[in-house]
Tab-separated table of C-alpha atoms in Angstrom:
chain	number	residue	atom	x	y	z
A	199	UNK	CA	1.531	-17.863	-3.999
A	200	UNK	CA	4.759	-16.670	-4.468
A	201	UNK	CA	3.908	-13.369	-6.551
A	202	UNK	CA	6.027	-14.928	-9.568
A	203	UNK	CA	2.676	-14.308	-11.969
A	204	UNK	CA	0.503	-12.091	-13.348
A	205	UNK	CA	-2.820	-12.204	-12.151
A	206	UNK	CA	-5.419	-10.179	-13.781
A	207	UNK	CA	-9.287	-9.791	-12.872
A	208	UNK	CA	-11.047	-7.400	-11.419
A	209	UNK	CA	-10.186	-4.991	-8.345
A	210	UNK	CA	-9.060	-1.403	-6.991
A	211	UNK	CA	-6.166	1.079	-6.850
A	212	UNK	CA	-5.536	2.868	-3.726
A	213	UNK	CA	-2.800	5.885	-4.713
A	214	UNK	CA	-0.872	7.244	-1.441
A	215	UNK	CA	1.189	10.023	-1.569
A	216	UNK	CA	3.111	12.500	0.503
A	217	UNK	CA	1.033	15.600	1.318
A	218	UNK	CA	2.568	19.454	1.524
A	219	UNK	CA	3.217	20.570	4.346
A	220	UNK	CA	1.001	23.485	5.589
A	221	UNK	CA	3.003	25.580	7.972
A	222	UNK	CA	6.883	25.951	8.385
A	223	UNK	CA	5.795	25.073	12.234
A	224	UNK	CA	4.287	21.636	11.430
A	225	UNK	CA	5.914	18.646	11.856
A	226	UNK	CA	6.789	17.391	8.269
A	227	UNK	CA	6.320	13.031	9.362
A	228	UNK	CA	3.178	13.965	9.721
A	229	UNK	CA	2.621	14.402	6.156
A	230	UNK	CA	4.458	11.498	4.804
A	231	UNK	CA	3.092	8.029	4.000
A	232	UNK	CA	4.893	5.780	6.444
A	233	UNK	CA	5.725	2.020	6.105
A	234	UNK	CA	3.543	1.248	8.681
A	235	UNK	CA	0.445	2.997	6.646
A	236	UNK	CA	0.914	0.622	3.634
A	237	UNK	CA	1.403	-2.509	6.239
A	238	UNK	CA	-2.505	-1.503	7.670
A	239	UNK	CA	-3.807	-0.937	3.979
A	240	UNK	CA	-2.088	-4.158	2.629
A	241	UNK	CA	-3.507	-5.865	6.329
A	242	UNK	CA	-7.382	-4.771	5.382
A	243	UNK	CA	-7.117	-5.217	1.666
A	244	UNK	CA	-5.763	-8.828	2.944
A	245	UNK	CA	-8.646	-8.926	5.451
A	246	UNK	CA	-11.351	-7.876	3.223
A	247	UNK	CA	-10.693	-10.819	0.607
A	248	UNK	CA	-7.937	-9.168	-1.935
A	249	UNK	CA	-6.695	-12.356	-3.837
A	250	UNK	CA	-3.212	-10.938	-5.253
A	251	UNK	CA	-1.616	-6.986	-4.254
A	252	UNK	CA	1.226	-4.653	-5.338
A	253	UNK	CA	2.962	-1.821	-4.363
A	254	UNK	CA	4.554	0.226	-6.987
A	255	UNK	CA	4.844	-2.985	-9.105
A	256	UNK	CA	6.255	-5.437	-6.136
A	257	UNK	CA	3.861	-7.842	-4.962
A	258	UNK	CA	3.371	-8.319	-1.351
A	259	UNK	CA	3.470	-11.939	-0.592
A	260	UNK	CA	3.264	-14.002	2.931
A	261	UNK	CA	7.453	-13.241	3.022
A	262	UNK	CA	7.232	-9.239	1.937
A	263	UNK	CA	8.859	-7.201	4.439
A	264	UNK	CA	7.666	-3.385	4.246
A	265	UNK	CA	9.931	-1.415	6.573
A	266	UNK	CA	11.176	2.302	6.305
A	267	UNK	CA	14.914	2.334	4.686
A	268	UNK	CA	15.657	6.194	5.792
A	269	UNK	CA	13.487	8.736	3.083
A	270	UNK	CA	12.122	6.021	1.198
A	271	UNK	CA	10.112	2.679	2.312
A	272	UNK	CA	11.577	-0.949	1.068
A	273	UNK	CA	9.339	-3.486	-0.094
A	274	UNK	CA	11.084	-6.803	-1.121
A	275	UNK	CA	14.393	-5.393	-0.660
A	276	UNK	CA	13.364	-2.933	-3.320
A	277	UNK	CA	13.072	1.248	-2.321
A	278	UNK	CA	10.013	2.522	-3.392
A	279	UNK	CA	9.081	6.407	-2.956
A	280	UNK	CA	5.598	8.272	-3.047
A	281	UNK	CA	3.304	8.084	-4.546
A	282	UNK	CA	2.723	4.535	-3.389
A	283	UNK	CA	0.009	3.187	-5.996
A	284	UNK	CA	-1.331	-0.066	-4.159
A	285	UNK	CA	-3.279	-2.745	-6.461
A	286	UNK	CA	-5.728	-5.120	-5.592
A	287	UNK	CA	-7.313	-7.768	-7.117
A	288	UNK	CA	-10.368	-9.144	-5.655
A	289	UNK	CA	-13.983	-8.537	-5.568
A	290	UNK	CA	-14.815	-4.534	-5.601
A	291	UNK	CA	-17.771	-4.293	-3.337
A	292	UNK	CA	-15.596	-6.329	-0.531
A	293	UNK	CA	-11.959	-4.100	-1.038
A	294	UNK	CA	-14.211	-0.854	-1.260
A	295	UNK	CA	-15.778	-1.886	1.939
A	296	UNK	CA	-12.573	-1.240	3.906
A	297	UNK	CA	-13.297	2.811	3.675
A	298	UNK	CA	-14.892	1.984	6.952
A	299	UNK	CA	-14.630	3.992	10.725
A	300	UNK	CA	-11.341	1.734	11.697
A	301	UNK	CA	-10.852	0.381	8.375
């Protein structure tokens, strides 16, 4: 419960990264993974049954705080920059169900 372990078993990886920006005209945030972007993925992985989950090797626990700390994102007081590679351990079939229309 507190993230202190290792877990293993089986699961997904979600990688999220910054994109390129297209045009000199386009706004650049818009291409950028944001903290609220891993909040929603960690919120369905959560919702869809994922037992344990990390982000870029800090597990997110009930007390994780994910907030934006200027051009990087925090997570457990620790900055983190893209690519964001998100693990999940649960069953498969559930965690790939959240590539759903609102998921």
């Amino acid at each position: 419960l507190l993230g202190l372990l290792n877990v293993t078993g089986e699961g997904i990886t979600i990688t999220a990264k910054d994109g390129q920006v297209a045009k000199a005209a386009d706004n650049v945030s818009d291409y950028l993974v944001h903290d609220v972007d891993l909040r929603e993925i960690v919120s369905e992985l959560s919702n869809a049954g994922a037992e344990a989950i990390s982000i870029n090797d800090q597990r997110i626990v009930n007390t994780t705080c994910i907030v934006c700390a200027g051009n990087v994102i925090s997570i457990n007081g620790e900055k983190v920059t893209s690519p964001f590679v998100i693990k999940a351990i649960g069953n498969q079939e559930r965690l790939y169900g959240i590539n759903r229309p609102g998921g």
